[in-house]
Tab-separated table of C-alpha atoms in Angstrom:
chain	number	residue	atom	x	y	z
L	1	UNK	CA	50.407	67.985	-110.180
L	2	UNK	CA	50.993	68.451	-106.646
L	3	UNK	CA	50.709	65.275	-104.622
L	4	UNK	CA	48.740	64.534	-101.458
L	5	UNK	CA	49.203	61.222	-99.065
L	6	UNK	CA	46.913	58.675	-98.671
L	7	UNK	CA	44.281	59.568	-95.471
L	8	UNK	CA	44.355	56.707	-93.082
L	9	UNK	CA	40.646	54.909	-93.266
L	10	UNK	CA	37.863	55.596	-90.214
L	11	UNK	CA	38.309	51.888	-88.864
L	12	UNK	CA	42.218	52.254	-88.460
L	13	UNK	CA	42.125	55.838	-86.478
L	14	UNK	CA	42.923	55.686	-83.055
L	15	UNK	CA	43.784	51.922	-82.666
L	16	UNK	CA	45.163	52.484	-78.865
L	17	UNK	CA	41.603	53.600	-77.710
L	18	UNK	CA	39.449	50.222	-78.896
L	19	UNK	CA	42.160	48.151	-77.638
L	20	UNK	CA	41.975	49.618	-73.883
L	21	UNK	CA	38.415	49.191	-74.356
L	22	UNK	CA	38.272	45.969	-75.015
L	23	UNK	CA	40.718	44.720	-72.345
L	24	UNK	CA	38.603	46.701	-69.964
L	25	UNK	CA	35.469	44.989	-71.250
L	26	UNK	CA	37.305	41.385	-71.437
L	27	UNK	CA	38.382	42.144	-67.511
L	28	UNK	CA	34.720	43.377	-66.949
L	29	UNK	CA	33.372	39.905	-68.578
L	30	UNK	CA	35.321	37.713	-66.673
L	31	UNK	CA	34.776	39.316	-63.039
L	32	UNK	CA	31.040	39.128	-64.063
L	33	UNK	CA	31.837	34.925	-64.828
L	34	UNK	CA	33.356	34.568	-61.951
L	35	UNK	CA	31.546	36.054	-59.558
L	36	UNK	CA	28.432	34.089	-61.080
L	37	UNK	CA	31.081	31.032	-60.951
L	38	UNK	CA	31.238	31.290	-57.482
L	39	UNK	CA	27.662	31.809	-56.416
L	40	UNK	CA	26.129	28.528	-57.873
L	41	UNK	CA	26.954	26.593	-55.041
L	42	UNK	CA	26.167	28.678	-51.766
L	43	UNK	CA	23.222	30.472	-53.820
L	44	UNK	CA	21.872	27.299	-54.109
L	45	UNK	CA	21.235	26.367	-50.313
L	46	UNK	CA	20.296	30.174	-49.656
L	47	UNK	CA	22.843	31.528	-48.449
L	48	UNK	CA	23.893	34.755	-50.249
L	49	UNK	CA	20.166	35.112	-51.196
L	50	UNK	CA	18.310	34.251	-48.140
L	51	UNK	CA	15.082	36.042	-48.430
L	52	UNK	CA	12.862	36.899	-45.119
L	53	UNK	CA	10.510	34.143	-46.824
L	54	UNK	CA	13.760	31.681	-46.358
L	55	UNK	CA	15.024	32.414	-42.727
L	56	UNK	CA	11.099	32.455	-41.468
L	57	UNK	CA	10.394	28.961	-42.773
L	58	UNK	CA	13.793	27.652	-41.760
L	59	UNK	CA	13.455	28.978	-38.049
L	60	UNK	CA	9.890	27.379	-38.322
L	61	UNK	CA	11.715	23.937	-39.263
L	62	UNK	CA	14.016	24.676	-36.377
L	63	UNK	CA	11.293	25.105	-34.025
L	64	UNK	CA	9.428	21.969	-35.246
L	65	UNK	CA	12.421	19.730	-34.953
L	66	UNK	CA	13.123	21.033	-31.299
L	67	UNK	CA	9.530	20.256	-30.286
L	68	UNK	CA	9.497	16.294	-31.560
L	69	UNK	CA	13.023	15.978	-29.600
L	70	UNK	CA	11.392	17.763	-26.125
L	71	UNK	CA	8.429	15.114	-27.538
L	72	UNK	CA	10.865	11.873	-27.216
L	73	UNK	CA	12.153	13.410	-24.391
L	74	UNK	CA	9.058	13.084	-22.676
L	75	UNK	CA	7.876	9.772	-23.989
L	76	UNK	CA	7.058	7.237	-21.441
L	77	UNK	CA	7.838	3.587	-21.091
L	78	UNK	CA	3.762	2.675	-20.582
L	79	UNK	CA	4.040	3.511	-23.955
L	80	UNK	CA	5.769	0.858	-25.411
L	81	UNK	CA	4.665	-2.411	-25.724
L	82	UNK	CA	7.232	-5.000	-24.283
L	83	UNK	CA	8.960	-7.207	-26.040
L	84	UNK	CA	9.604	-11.664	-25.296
L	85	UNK	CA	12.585	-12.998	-26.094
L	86	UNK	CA	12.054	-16.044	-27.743
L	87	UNK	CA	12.535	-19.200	-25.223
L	88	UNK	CA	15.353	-20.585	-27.166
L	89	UNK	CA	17.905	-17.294	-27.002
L	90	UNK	CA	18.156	-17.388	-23.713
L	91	UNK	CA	19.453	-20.867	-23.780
L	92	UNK	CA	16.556	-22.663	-23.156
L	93	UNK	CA	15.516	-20.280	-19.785
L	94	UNK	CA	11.967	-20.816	-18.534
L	95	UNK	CA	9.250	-18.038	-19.570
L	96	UNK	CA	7.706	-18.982	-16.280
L	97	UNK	CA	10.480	-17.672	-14.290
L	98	UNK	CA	11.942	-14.717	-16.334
L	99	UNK	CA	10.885	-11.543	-18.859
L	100	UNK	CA	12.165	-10.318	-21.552
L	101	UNK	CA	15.850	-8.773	-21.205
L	102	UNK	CA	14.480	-5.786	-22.714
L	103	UNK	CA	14.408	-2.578	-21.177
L	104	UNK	CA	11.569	-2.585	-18.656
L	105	UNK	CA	8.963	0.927	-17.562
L	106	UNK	CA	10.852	0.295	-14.113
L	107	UNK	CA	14.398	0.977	-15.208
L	108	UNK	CA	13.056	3.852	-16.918
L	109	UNK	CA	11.510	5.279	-13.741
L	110	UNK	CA	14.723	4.224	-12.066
L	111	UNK	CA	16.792	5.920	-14.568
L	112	UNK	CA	14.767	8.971	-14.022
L	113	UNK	CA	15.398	9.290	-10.342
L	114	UNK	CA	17.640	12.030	-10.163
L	115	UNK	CA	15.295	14.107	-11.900
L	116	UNK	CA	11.789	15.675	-11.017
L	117	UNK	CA	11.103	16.604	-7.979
L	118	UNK	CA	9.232	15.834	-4.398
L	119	UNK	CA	6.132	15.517	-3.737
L	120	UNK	CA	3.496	15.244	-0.865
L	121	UNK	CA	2.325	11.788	-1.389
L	122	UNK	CA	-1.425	11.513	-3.725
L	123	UNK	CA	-1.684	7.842	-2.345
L	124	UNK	CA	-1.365	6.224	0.790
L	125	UNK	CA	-1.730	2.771	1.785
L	126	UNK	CA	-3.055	3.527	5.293
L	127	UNK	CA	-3.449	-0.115	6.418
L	128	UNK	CA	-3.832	-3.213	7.406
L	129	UNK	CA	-1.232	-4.508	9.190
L	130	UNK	CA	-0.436	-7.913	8.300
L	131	UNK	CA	-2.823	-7.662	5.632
L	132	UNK	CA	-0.535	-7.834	2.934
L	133	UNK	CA	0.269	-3.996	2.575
L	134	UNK	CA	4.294	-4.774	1.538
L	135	UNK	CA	3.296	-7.553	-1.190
L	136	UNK	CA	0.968	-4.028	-2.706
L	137	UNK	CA	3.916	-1.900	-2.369
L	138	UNK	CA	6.595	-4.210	-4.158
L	139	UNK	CA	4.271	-4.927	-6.395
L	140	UNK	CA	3.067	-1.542	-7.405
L	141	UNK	CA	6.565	-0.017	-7.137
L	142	UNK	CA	6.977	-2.032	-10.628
L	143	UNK	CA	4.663	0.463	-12.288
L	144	UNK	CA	6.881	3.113	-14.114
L	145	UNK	CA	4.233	5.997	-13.007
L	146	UNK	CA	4.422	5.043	-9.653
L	147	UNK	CA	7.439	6.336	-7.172
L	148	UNK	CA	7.318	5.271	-3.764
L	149	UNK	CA	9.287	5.350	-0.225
L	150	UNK	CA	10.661	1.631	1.000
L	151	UNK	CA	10.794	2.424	4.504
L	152	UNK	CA	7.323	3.048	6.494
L	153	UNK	CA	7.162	7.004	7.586
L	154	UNK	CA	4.853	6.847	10.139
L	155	UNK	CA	4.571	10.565	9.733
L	156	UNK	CA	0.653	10.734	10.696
L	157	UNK	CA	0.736	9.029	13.910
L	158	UNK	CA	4.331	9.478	15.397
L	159	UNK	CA	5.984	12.079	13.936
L	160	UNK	CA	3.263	14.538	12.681
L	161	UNK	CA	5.213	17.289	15.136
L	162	UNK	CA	8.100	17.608	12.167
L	163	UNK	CA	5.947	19.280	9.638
L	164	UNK	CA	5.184	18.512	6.164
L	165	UNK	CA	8.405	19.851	4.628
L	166	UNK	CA	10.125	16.860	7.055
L	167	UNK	CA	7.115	14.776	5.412
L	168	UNK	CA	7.710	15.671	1.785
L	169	UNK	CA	11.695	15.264	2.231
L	170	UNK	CA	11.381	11.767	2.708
L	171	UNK	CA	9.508	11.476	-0.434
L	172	UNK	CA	11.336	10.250	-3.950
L	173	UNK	CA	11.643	12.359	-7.134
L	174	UNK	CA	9.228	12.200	-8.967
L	175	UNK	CA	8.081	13.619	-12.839
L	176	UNK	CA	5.319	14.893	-13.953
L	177	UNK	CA	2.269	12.527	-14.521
L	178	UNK	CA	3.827	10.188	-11.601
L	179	UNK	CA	2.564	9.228	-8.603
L	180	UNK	CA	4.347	9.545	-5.144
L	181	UNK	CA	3.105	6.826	-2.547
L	182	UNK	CA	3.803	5.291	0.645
L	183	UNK	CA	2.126	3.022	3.136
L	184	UNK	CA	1.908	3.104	7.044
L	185	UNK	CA	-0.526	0.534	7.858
L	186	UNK	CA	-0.620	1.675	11.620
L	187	UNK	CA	-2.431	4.832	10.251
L	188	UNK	CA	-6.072	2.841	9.707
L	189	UNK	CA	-6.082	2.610	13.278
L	190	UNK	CA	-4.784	5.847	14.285
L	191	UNK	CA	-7.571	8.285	15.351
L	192	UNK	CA	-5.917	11.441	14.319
L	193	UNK	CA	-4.942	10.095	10.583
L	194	UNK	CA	-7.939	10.998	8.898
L	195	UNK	CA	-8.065	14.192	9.896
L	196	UNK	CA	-4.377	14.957	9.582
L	197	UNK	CA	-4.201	13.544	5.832
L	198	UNK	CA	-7.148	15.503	4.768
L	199	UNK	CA	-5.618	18.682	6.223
L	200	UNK	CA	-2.718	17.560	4.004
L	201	UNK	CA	-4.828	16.879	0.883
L	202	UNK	CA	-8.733	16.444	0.633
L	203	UNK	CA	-8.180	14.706	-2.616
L	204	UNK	CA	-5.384	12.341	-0.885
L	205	UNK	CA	-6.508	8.585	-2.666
L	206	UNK	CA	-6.427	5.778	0.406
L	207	UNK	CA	-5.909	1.986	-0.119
L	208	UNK	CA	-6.641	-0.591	2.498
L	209	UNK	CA	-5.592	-4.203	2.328
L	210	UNK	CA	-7.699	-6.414	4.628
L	211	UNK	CA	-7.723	-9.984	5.478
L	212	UNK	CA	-9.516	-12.306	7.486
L	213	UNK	CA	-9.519	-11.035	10.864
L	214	UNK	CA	-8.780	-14.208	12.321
L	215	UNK	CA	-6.122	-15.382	10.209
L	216	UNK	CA	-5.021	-11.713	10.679
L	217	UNK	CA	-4.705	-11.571	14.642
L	218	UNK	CA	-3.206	-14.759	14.453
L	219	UNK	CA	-0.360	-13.763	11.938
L	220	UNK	CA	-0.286	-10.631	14.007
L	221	UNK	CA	0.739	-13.066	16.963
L	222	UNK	CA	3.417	-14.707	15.271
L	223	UNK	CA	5.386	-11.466	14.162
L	224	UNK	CA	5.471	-10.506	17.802
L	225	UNK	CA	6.419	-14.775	18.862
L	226	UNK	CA	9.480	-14.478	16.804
L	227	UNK	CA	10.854	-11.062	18.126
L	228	UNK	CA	9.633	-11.969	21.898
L	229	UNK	CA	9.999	-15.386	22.466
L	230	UNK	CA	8.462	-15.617	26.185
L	231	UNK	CA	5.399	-13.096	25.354
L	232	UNK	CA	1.961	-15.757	26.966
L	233	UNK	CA	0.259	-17.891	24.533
L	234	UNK	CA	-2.333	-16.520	21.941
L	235	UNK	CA	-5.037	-18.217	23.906
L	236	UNK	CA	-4.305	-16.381	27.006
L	237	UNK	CA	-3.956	-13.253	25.274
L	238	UNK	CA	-7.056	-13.093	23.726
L	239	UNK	CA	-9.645	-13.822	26.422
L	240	UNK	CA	-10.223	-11.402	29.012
L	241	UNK	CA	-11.715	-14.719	30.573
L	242	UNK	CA	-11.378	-18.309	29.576
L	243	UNK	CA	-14.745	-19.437	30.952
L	244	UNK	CA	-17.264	-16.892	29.548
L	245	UNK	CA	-15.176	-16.556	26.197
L	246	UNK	CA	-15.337	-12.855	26.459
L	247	UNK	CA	-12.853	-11.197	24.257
L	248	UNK	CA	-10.268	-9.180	25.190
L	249	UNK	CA	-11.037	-6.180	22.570
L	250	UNK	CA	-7.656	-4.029	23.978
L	251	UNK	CA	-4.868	-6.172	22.588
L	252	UNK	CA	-4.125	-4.433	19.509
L	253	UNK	CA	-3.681	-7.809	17.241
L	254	UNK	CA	-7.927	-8.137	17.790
L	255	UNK	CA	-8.747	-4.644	18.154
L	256	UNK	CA	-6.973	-3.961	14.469
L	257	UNK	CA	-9.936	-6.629	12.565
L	258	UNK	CA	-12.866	-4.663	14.005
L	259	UNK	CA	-12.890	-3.026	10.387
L	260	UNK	CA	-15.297	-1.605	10.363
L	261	UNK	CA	-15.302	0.754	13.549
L	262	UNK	CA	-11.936	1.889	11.700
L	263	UNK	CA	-13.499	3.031	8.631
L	264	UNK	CA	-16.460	4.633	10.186
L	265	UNK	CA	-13.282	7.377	11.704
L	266	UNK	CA	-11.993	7.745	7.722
L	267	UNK	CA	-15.470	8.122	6.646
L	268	UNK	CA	-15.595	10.868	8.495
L	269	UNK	CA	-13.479	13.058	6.467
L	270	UNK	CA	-13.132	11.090	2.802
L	271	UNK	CA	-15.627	9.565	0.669
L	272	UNK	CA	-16.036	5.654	-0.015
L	273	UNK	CA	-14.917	6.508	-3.501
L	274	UNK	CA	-11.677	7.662	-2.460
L	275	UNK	CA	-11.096	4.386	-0.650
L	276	UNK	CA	-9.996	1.231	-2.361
L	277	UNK	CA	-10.598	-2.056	0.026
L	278	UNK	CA	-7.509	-4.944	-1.096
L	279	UNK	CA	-8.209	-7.996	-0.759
L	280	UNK	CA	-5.029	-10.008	1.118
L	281	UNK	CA	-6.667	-13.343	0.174
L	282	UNK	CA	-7.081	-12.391	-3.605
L	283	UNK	CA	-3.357	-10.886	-3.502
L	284	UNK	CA	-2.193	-14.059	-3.201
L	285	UNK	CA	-4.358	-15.842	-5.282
L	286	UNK	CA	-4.907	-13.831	-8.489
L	287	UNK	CA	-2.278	-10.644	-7.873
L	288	UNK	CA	-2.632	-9.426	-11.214
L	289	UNK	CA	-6.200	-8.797	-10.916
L	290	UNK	CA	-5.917	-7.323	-7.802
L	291	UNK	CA	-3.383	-5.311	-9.180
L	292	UNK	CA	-5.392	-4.607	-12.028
L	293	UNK	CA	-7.988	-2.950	-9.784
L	294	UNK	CA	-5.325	-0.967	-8.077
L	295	UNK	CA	-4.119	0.737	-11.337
L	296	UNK	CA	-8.030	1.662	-12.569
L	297	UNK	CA	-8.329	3.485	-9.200
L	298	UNK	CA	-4.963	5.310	-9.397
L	299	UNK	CA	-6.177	6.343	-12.661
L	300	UNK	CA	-2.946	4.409	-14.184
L	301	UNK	CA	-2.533	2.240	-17.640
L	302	UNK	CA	-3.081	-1.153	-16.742
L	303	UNK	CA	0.926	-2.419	-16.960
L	304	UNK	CA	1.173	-4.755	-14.333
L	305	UNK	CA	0.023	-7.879	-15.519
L	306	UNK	CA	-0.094	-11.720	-15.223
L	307	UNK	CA	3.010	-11.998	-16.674
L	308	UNK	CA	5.164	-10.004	-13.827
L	309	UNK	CA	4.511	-12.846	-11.422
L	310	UNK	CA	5.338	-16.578	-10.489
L	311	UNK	CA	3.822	-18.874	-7.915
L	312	UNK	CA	6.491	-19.932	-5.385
L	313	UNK	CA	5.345	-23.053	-3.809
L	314	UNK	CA	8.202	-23.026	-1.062
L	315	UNK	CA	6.386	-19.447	0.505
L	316	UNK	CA	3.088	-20.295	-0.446
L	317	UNK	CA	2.937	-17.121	-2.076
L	318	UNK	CA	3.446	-15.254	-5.587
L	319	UNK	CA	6.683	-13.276	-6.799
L	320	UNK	CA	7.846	-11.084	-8.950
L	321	UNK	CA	9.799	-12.100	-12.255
L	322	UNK	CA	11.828	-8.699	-12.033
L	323	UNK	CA	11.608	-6.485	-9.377
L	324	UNK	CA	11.837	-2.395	-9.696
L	325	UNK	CA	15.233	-1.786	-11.050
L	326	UNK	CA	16.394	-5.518	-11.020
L	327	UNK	CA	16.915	-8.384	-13.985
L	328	UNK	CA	16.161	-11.383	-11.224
L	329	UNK	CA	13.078	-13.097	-9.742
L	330	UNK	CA	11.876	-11.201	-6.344
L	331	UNK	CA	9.971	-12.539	-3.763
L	332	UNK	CA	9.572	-11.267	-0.385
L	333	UNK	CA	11.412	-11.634	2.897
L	334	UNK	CA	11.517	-14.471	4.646
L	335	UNK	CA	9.404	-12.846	7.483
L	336	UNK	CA	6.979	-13.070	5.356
L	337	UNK	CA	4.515	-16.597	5.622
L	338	UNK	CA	5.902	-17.502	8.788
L	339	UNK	CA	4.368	-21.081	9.961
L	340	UNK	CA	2.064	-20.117	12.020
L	341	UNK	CA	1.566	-21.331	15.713
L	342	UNK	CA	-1.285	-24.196	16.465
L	343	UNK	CA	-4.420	-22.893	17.968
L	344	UNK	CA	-7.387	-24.762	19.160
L	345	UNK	CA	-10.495	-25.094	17.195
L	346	UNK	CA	-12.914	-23.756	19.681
L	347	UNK	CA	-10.264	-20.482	20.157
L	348	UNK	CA	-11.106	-19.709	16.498
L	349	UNK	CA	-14.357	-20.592	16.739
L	350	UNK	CA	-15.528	-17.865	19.151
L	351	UNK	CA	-12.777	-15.645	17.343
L	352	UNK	CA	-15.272	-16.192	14.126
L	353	UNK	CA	-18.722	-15.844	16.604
L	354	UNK	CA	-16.960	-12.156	17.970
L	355	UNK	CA	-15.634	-11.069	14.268
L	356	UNK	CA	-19.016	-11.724	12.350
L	357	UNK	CA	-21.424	-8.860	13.473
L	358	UNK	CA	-18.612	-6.504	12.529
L	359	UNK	CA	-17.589	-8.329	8.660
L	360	UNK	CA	-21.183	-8.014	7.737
L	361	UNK	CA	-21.162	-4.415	9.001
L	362	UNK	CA	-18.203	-4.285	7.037
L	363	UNK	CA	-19.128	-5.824	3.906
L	364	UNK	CA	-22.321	-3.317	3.907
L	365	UNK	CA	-19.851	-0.343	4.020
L	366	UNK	CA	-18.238	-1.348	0.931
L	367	UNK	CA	-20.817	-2.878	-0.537
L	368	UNK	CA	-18.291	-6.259	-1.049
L	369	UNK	CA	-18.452	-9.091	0.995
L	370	UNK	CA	-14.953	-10.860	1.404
L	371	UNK	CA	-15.948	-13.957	2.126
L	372	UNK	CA	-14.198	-14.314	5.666
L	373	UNK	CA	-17.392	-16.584	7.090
């Protein structure tokens, strides 16, 4: 019997070929793993698979957080409400006499001087003189939507030949939504103001401060006493004659009271309602409410109030608890509430007899009476 070997069984032929294929598939298997290994993390915050859906809604949230920081950005202090330090942490400091330490709407608008940009004035306080006009401006120059010039300009009666540009140089910064003042309180008597501010602006808002003309010409007098010494007597200066009484209506301190011959010029090119009449006696008195009246016609949040100002009984007049850009107590000059000279009864008598026909003219203008008689 002849004799054959053995065949070798299917599953054991070609044992070389399964194992390459199953290191390639092993090698395959754990590429696969580890690429998967490594995706979990970024492919979980979208960053291998970031879909058109994904970069649309995250430049949307990109957008929307760049609009709430121009938002702050832009938020003003009349915004926030201020905040009083309780008595007792500033060692025992009287609330009469001080605010808050908190940040206050005028450092803001201090802090935002060196931005913006200047203006042509929408606000002028065109007069009176020795009315009270620098108390306003002190007091308004608190507001943080108010930015004003110290100095006066006197740009509409003596030096209107510069131009505008010259005009608007001398302006401050401002940003938007702020007002840019100043006050010239020579221009209520000037003939040509009027006309010259509403070739500027027709929409130009004008705020007079008047006081008693008497107690005006006579305050008048004593501002020009202390800088000239040997100028004649009030008396003498404001009779034409001493024996008929007859005023002499060309010295400037009584020719500034006749009001009302002023405004009849400005009415001539503005409207009453663009005109807001001050009074000098309530500005001492009750400030804030004058103040109050001056923010409603600027069109301004009422944030000058009763607590900016003290009474200081040495002046005679009130002050400010902080003034604009300061942590101290301001009041004003010491120009300001001069003693004023003696004058005779009977002089301000027949001062009162000349000044009445034009008040009551006056106070039928504005439809106010001031109570000067």
């Amino acid at each position: 019997m002849e004799y054959s070997p053995p065949r070798p069984s299917p599953c054991c032929r070609f044992p070389g070929a399964v194992k390459k294929k199953a290191l390639l598939l092993s090698i395959m298997l754990f590429i696969w793993m580890f690429v998967l290994y490594s995706c979990v993390g970024p492919c979980s915050t979208g960053v291998l698979l970031d879909s058109p859906r994904d970069r649309d809604r995250d430049r949307d949230r990109d957008r929307d957080g760049a609009e709430r920081a121009d938002l702050l950005s832009r938020l003003r202090w009349e915004d926030v409400d201020y905040y009083e330090e309780p008595a007792a942490a500033r060692g025992g400091a009287s609330r009469d006499l001080l605010l808050s330490d908190a940040p206050e709407p005028s450092a803001m608008s201090s802090f935002s001087n060196g931005a913006g940009s200047k203006k042509l004035p929408q606000a002028i306080i065109i007069g009176v003189k020795k009315g009270g006009t620098r108390a306003l401006l002190e007091f308004l120059r608190v507001h943080p939507d108010i930015r004003a010039v110290g100095a006066e300009p006197h740009f509409f009666d003596r030096n209107y030949d510069n131009g505008l540009e010259w005009y608007r140089d001398l302006m401050p910064k401002t940003l938007e939504g702020q007002i840019t003042m100043e006050k010239t309180p020579s221009y209520f008597v000037t003939k040509e103001a009027p006309a010259r501010i509403s070739a500027m602006s027709r929409g130009t808002k004008l705020i007079v401060v008047v006081r008693d003309p008497v107690t005006r010409a006579i305050s008048d007098y004593t501002q020009t006493l202390s800088k000239k010494p040997d100028i004649p007597s009030f008396e003498s200066l404001t009779f034409k004659n001493r024996t008929t009484g007859l005023i002499d209506t060309s010295w400037s301190a009584i020719q500034i009271g006749i009001y009302a011959k002023h405004l009849d010029n400005w009415l001539q090119y503005f409207p009453m309602e663009q005109i807001l009449f001050v009074s000098g006696e309530r500005l001492i008195s009750d400030p804030a409410g004058e103040l109050g009246r001056v923010q409603d016609f600027l069109g301004l949040k009422r944030i000058i109030t009763d607590k900016h100002f003290y009474f200081n009984q040495t002046k005679g007049f009130p002050c400010l608890k902080k003034a604009e850009g300061s942590s101290k107590p301001h009041c004003l000059g010491k120009t300001k509430g001069r003693t004023h000279p003696d004058i005779r009864p009977e002089v301000v008598r027949r001062l009162r007899d000349f000044y009445r026909p034009f008040n009551m003219k006056f106070y039928q203008m504005t439809a106010h009476n001031f109570g000067w008689d």
